[in-house]
CSV table of C-alpha atoms and ligand atoms in Angstrom, one decimal:
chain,number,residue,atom,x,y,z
A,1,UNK,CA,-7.1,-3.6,9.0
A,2,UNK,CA,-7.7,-4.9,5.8
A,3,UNK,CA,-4.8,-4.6,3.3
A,4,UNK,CA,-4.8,-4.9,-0.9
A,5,UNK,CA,-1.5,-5.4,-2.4
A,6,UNK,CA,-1.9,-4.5,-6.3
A,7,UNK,CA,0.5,-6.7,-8.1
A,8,UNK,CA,1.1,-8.9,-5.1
A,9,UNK,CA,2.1,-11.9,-7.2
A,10,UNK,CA,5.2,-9.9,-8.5
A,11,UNK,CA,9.1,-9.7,-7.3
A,12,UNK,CA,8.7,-7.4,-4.5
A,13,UNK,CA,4.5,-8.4,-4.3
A,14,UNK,CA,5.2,-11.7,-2.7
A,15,UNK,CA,7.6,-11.2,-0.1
A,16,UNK,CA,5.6,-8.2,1.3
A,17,UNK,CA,2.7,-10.0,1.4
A,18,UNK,CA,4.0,-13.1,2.9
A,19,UNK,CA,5.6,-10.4,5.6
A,20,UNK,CA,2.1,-9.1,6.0
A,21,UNK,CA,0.4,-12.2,6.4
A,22,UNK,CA,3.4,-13.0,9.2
A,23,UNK,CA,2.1,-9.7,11.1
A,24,UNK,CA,-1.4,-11.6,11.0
A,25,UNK,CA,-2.9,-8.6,8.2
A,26,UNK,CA,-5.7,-10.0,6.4
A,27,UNK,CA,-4.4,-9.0,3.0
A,28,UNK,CA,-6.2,-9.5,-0.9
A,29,UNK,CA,-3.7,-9.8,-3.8
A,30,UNK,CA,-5.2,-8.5,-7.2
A,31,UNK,CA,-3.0,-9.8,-9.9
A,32,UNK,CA,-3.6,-10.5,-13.6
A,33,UNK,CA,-0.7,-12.8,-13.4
A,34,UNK,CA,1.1,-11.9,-16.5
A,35,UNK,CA,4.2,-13.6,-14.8
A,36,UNK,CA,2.5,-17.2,-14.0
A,37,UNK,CA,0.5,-18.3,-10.6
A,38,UNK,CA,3.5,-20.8,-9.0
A,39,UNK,CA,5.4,-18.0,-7.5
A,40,UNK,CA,2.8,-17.5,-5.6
A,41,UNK,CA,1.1,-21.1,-5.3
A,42,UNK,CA,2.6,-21.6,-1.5
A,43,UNK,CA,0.2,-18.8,0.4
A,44,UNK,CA,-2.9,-19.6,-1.8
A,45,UNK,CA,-3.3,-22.1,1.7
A,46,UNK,CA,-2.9,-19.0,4.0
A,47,UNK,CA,-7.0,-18.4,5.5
A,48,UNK,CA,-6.0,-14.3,6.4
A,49,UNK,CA,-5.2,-14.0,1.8
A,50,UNK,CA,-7.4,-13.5,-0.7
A,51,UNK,CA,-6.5,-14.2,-4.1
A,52,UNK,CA,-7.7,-12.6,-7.1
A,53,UNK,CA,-7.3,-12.5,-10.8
A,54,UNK,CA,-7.7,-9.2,-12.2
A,55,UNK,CA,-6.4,-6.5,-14.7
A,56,UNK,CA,-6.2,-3.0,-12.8
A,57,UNK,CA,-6.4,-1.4,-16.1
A,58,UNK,CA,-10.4,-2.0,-16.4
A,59,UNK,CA,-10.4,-0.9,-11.8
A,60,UNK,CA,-10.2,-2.7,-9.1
A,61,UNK,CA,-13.8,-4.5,-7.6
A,62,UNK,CA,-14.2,-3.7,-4.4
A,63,UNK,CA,-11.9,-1.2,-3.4
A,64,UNK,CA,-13.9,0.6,-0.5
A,65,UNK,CA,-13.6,-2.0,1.6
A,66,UNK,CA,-9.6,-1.8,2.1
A,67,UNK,CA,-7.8,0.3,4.7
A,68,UNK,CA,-4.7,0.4,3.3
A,69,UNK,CA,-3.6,-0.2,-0.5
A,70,UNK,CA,0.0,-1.1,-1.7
A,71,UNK,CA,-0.2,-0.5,-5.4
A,72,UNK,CA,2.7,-2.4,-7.1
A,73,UNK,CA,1.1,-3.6,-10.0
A,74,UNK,CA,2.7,-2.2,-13.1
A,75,UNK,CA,5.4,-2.6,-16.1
A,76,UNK,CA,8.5,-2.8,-13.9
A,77,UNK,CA,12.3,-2.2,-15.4
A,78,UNK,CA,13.7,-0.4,-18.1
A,79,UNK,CA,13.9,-3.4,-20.6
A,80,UNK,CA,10.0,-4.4,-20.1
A,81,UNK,CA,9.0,-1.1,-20.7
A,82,UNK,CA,10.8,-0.1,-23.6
A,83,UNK,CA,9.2,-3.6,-25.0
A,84,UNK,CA,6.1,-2.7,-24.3
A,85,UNK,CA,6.2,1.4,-24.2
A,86,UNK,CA,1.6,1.2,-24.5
A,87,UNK,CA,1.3,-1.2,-21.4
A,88,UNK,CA,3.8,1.2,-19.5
A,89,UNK,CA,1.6,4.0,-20.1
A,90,UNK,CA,-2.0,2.7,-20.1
A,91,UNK,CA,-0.7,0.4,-16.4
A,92,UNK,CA,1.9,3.0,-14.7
A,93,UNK,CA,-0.1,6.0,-15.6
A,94,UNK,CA,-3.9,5.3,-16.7
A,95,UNK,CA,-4.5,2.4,-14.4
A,96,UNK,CA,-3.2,4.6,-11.3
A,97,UNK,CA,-5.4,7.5,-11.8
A,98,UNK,CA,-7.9,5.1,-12.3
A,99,UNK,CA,-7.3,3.5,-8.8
A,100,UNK,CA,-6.6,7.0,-7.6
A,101,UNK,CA,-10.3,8.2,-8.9
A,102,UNK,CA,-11.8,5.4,-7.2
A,103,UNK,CA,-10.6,5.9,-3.7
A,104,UNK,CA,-11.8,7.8,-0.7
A,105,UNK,CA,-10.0,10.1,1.3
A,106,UNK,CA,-10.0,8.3,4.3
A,107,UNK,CA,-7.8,5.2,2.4
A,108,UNK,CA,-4.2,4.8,2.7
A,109,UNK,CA,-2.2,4.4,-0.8
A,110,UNK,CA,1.6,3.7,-0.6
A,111,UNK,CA,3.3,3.8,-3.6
A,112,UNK,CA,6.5,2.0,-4.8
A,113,UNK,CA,8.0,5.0,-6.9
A,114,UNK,CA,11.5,4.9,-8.6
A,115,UNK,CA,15.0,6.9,-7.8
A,116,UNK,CA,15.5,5.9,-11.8
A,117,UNK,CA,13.6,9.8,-12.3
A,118,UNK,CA,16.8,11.2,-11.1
A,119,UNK,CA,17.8,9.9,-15.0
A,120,UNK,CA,21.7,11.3,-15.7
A,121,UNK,CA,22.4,14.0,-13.5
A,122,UNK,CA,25.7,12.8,-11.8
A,123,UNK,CA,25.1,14.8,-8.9
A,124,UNK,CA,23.5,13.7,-5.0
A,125,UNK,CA,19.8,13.4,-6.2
A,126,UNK,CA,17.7,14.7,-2.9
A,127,UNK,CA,14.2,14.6,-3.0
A,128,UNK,CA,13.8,18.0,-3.7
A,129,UNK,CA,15.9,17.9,-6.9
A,130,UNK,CA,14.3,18.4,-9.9
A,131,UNK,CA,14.0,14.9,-11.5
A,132,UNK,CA,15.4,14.2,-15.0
A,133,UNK,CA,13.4,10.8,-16.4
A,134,UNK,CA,15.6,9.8,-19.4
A,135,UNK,CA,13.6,5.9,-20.1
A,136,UNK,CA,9.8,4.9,-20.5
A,137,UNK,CA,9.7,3.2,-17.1
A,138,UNK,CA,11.1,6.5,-15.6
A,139,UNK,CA,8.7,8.9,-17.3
A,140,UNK,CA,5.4,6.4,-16.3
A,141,UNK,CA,6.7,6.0,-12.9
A,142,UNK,CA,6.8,9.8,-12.3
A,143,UNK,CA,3.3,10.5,-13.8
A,144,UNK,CA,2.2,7.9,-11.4
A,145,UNK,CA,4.1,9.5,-8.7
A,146,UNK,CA,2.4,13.0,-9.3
A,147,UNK,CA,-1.0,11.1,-9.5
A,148,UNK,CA,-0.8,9.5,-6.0
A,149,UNK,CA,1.4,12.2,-4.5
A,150,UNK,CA,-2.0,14.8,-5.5
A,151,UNK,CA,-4.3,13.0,-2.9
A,152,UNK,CA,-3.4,13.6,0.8
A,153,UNK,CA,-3.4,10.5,2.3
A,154,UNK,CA,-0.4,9.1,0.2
A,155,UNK,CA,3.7,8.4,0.6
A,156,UNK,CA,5.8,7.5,-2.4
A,157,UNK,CA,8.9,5.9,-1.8
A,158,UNK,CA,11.2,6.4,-4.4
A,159,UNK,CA,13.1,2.8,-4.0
A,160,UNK,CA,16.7,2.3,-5.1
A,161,UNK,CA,17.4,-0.5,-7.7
A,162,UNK,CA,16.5,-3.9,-5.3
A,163,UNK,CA,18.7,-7.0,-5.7
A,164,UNK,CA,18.5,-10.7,-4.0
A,165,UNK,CA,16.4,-13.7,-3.9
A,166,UNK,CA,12.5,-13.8,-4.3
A,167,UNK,CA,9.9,-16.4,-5.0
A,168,UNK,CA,9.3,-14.7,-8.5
A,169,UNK,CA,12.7,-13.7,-10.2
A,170,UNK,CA,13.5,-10.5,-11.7
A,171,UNK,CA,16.9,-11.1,-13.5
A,172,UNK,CA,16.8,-7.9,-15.8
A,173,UNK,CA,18.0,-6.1,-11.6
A,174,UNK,CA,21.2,-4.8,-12.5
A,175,UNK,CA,22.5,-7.2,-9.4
A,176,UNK,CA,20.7,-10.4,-10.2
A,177,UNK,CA,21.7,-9.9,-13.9
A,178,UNK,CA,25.4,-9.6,-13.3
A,179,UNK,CA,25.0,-12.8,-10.8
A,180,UNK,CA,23.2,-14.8,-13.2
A,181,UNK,CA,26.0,-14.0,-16.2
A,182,UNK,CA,29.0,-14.4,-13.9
A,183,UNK,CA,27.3,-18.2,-13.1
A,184,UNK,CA,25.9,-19.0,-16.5
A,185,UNK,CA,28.0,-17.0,-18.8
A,186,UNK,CA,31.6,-17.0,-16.9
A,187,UNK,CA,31.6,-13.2,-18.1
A,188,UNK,CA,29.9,-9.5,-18.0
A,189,UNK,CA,30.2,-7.1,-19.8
A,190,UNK,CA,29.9,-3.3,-19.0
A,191,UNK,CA,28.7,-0.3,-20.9
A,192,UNK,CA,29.5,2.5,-19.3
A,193,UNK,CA,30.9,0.7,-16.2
A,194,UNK,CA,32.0,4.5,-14.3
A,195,UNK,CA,27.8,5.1,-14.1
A,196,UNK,CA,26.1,5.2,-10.6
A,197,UNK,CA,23.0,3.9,-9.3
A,198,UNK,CA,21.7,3.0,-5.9
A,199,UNK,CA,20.4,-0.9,-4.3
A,200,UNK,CA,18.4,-1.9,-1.9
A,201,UNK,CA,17.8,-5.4,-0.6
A,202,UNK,CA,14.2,-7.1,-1.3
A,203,UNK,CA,13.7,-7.8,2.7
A,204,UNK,CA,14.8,-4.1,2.8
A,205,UNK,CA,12.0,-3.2,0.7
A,206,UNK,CA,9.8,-5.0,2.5
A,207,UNK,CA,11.1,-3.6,5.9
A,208,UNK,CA,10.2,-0.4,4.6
A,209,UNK,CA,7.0,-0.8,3.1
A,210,UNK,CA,6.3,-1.9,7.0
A,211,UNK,CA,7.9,1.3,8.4
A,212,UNK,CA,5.6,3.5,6.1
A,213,UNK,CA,2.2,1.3,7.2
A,214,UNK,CA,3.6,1.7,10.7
A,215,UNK,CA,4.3,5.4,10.7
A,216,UNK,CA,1.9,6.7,7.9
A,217,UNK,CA,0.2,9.4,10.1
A,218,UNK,CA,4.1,10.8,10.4
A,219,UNK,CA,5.0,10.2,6.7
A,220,UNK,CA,1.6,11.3,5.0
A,221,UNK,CA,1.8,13.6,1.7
A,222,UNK,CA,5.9,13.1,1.3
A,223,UNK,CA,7.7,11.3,-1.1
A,224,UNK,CA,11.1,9.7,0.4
A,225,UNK,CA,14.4,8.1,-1.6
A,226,UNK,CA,14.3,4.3,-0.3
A,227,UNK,CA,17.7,3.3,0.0
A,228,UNK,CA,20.6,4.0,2.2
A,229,UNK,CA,24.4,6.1,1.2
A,230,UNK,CA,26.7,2.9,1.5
A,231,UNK,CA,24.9,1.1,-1.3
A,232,UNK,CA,25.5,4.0,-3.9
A,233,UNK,CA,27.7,1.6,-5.9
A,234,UNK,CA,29.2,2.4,-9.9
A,235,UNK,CA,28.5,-0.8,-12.4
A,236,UNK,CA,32.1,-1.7,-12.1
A,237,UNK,CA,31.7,-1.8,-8.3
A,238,UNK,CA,28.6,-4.6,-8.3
A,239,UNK,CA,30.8,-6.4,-11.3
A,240,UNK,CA,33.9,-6.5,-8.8
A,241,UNK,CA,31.7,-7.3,-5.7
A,242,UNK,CA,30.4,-10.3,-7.5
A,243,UNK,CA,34.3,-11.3,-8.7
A,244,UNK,CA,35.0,-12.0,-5.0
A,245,UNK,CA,32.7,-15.1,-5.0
A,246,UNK,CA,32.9,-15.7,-8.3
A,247,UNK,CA,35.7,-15.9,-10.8
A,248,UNK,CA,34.9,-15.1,-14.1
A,249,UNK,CA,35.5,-12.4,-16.6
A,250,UNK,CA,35.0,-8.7,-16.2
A,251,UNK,CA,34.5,-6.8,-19.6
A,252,UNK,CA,34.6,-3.0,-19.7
A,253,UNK,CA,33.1,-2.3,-23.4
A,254,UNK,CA,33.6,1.1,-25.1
A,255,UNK,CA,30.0,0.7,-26.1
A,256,UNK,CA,27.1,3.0,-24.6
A,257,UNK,CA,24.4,1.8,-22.3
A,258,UNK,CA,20.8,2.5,-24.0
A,259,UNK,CA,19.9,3.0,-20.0
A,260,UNK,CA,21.3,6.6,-19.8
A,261,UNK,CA,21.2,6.6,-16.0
A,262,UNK,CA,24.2,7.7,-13.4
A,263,UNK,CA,23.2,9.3,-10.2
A,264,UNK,CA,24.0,9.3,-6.4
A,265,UNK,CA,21.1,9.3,-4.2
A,266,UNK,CA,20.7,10.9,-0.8
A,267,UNK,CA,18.7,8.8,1.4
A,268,UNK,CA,19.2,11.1,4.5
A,269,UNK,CA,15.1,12.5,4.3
A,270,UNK,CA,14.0,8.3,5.3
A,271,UNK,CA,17.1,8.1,7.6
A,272,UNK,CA,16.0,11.2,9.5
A,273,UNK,CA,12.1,9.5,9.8
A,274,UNK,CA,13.5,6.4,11.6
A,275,UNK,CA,14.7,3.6,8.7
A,276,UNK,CA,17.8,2.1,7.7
A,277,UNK,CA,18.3,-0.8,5.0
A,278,UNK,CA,20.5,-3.0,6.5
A,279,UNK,CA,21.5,-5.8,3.9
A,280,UNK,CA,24.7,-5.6,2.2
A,281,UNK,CA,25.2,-6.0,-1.9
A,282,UNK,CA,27.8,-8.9,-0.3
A,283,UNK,CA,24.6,-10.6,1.8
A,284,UNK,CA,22.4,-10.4,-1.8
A,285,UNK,CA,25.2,-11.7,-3.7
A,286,UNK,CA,25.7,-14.4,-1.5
A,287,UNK,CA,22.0,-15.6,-1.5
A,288,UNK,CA,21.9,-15.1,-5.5
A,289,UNK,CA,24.9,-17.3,-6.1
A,290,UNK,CA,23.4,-20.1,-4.3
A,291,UNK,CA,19.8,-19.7,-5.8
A,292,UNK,CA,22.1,-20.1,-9.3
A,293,UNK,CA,23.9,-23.2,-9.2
A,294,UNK,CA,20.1,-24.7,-10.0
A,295,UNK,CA,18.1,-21.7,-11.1
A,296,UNK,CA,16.9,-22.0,-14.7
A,297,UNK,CA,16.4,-18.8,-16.5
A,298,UNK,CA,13.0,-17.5,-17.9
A,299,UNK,CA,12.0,-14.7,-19.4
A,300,UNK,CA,10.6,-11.6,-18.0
A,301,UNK,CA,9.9,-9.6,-21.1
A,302,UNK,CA,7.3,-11.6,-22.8
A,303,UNK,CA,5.5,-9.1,-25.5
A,304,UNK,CA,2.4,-7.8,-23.5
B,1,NAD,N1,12.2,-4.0,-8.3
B,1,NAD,C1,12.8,-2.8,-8.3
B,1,NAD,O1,14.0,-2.6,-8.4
B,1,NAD,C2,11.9,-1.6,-8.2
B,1,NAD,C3,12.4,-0.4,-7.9
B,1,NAD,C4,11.6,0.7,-7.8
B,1,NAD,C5,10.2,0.6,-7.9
B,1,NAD,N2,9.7,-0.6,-8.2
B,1,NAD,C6,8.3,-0.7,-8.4
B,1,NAD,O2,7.7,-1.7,-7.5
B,1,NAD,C7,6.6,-2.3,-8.1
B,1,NAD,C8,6.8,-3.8,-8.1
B,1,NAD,O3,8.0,-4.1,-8.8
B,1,NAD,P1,8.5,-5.6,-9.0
B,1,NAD,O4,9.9,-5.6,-9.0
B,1,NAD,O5,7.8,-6.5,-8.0
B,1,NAD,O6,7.9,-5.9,-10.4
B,1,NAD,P2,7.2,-7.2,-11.1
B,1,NAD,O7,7.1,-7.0,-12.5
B,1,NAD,O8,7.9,-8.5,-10.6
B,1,NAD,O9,5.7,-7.2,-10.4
B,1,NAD,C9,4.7,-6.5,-11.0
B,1,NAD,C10,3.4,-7.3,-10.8
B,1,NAD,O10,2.3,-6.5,-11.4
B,1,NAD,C11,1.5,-7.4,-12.1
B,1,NAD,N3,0.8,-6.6,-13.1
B,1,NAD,C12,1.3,-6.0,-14.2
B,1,NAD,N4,0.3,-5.4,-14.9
B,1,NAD,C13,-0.8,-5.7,-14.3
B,1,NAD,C14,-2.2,-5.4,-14.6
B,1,NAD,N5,-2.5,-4.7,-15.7
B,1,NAD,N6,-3.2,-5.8,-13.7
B,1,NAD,C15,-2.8,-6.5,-12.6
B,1,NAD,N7,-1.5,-6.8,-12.3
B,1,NAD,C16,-0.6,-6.4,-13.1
B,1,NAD,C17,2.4,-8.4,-12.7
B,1,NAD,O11,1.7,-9.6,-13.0
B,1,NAD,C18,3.4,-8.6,-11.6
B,1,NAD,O12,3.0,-9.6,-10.7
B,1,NAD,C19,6.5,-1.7,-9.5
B,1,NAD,O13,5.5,-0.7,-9.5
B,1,NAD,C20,7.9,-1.2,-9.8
B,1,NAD,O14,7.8,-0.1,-10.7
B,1,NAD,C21,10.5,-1.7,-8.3
């Protein structure tokens, strides 16, 4: 089976295809790299990976002669795609239908989709409920969902927010930002600490992406919330997790987050087709804490 992973040089890109690569895949990365090769430097060894520079937006060279295709290129986060609201909509949407135009039916595509659609609603968000996009990266993310979810032989997994340690950082995660700022800064501070999201861990991710390849005939044509109900978590939840490692100071502003979004997510639809995360927001914490006292910061929101 010959597997492309789209944006395999990213957060969640490398640690899926090194877990690949351990299940003895033969797997191609396409990458333009915007993020910087060493991430990814340690696998360019590895005989069963290709590596390859490329910009999906202009397609993919190629493509027929892959079985399966993770597509996780794109302009991930709220911050980078409110910095770069073009890129969001010419990589997240254009460059998908692209890669959706170009493939045959017979060709696997999982997609990483987003629970940040479910936007403000406040209420249990199931799969079913009508999605309420409130950012750039929300809106982009379900275009591209609707794009990929049109051709049959498809899943989406709508992943929760993912924390913990990767070869290639992502520090704007709501997790690994609080982390960083309780290390570096000795203090956090909260806009609208009461609001709700959902986490998953990266290996947890990973583990799912798996379970999808594994049992695609099963999942085909549905979209599923990735994630699991005792990691729905309020901001002032993850600050006070982190505060028993860590001292440092807890600030609950009356300002109002730009990022609009407070939702609980049902995760009962992935539960029911056989998967459980199984790493705690304690566990992640834990591994991010160490990673800190020697991790230097960069940024992930160059201009595109
Ligand atoms: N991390 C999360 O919390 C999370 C949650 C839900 C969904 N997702 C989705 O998972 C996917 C991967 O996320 P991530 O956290 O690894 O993000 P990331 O930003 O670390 O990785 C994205 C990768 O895509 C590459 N890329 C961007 N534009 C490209 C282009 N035009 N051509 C080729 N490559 C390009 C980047 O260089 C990067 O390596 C994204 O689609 C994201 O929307 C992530």
């Amino acid at each position: 089976m010959k597997i492309l992973v789209t944006g395999g040089a990213g957060y969640k890109g490398i640690k899926l295809t090194t877990r690949l690569l351990e299940e003895g895949y033969k797997v191609t990365v396409v990458d333009n790299f915007m993020y910087g090769y060493e991430p990814i430097m340690f696998l360019a060894e590895n005989k069963n990976l290709e590596i390859v520079k490329q910009d999906i937006r202009y397609g993919i060279e190629n493509l027929s002669k892959f079985d399966v295709i993770f597509h996780l290129a794109g302009i991930s986060g709220f911050p980078a795609c409110a910095a770069n609201p073009s890129s969001a909509e010419l990589i997240n949407v254009r460059a998908t239908q692209l890669l959706v135009d170009e493939l045959s039916k017979d060709q696997i595509l999982i997609n990483p989709s987003t629970t940040s659609m479910y936007g403000k609603k406040g209420v249990t968000c199931h799969e079913e409920t009508e999605v309420a996009p409130v950012s750039t990266y929300a809106i982009t993310k379900y275009e591209a969902e609707k794009i990929v979810q049109d051709r049959e032989n498809s899943v989406s997994l709508r992943f929760a927010t993912v924390f913990g340690v990767a070869p290639k950082m992502r520090l704007d995660l709501m997790v690994n930002d609080f982390a960083y700022k309780a290390v570096n800064e000795g203090a956090v501070v909260l806009f609208d600490s009461f609001a709700k999201r959902t986490f998953i861990h990266i290996d947890d991710t990973v583990n799912s992406y798996l379970f999808v390849l594994k049992n695609f005939e099963q999942m085909k044509g549905q979209v599923y919330n990735a994630g699991a109900k005792h990691l729905n978590y309020s901001k002032k939840d993850i600050a006070n997790i982190i505060h028993t490692h860590i001292d440092y100071d807890i600030i609950d502003s009356k300002l109002s987050d730009k990022d609009l979004r407070n939702f609980i997510v049902s995760f009962d639809k992935l539960e029911k087709a056989g998967f459980i995360p199984q790493k705690t927001v304690e566990t992640g914490v834990e591994e991010l804490l160490k990673l800190y006292s020697f991790f230097e910061y960069y940024s992930h929101f160059k201009t595109i």
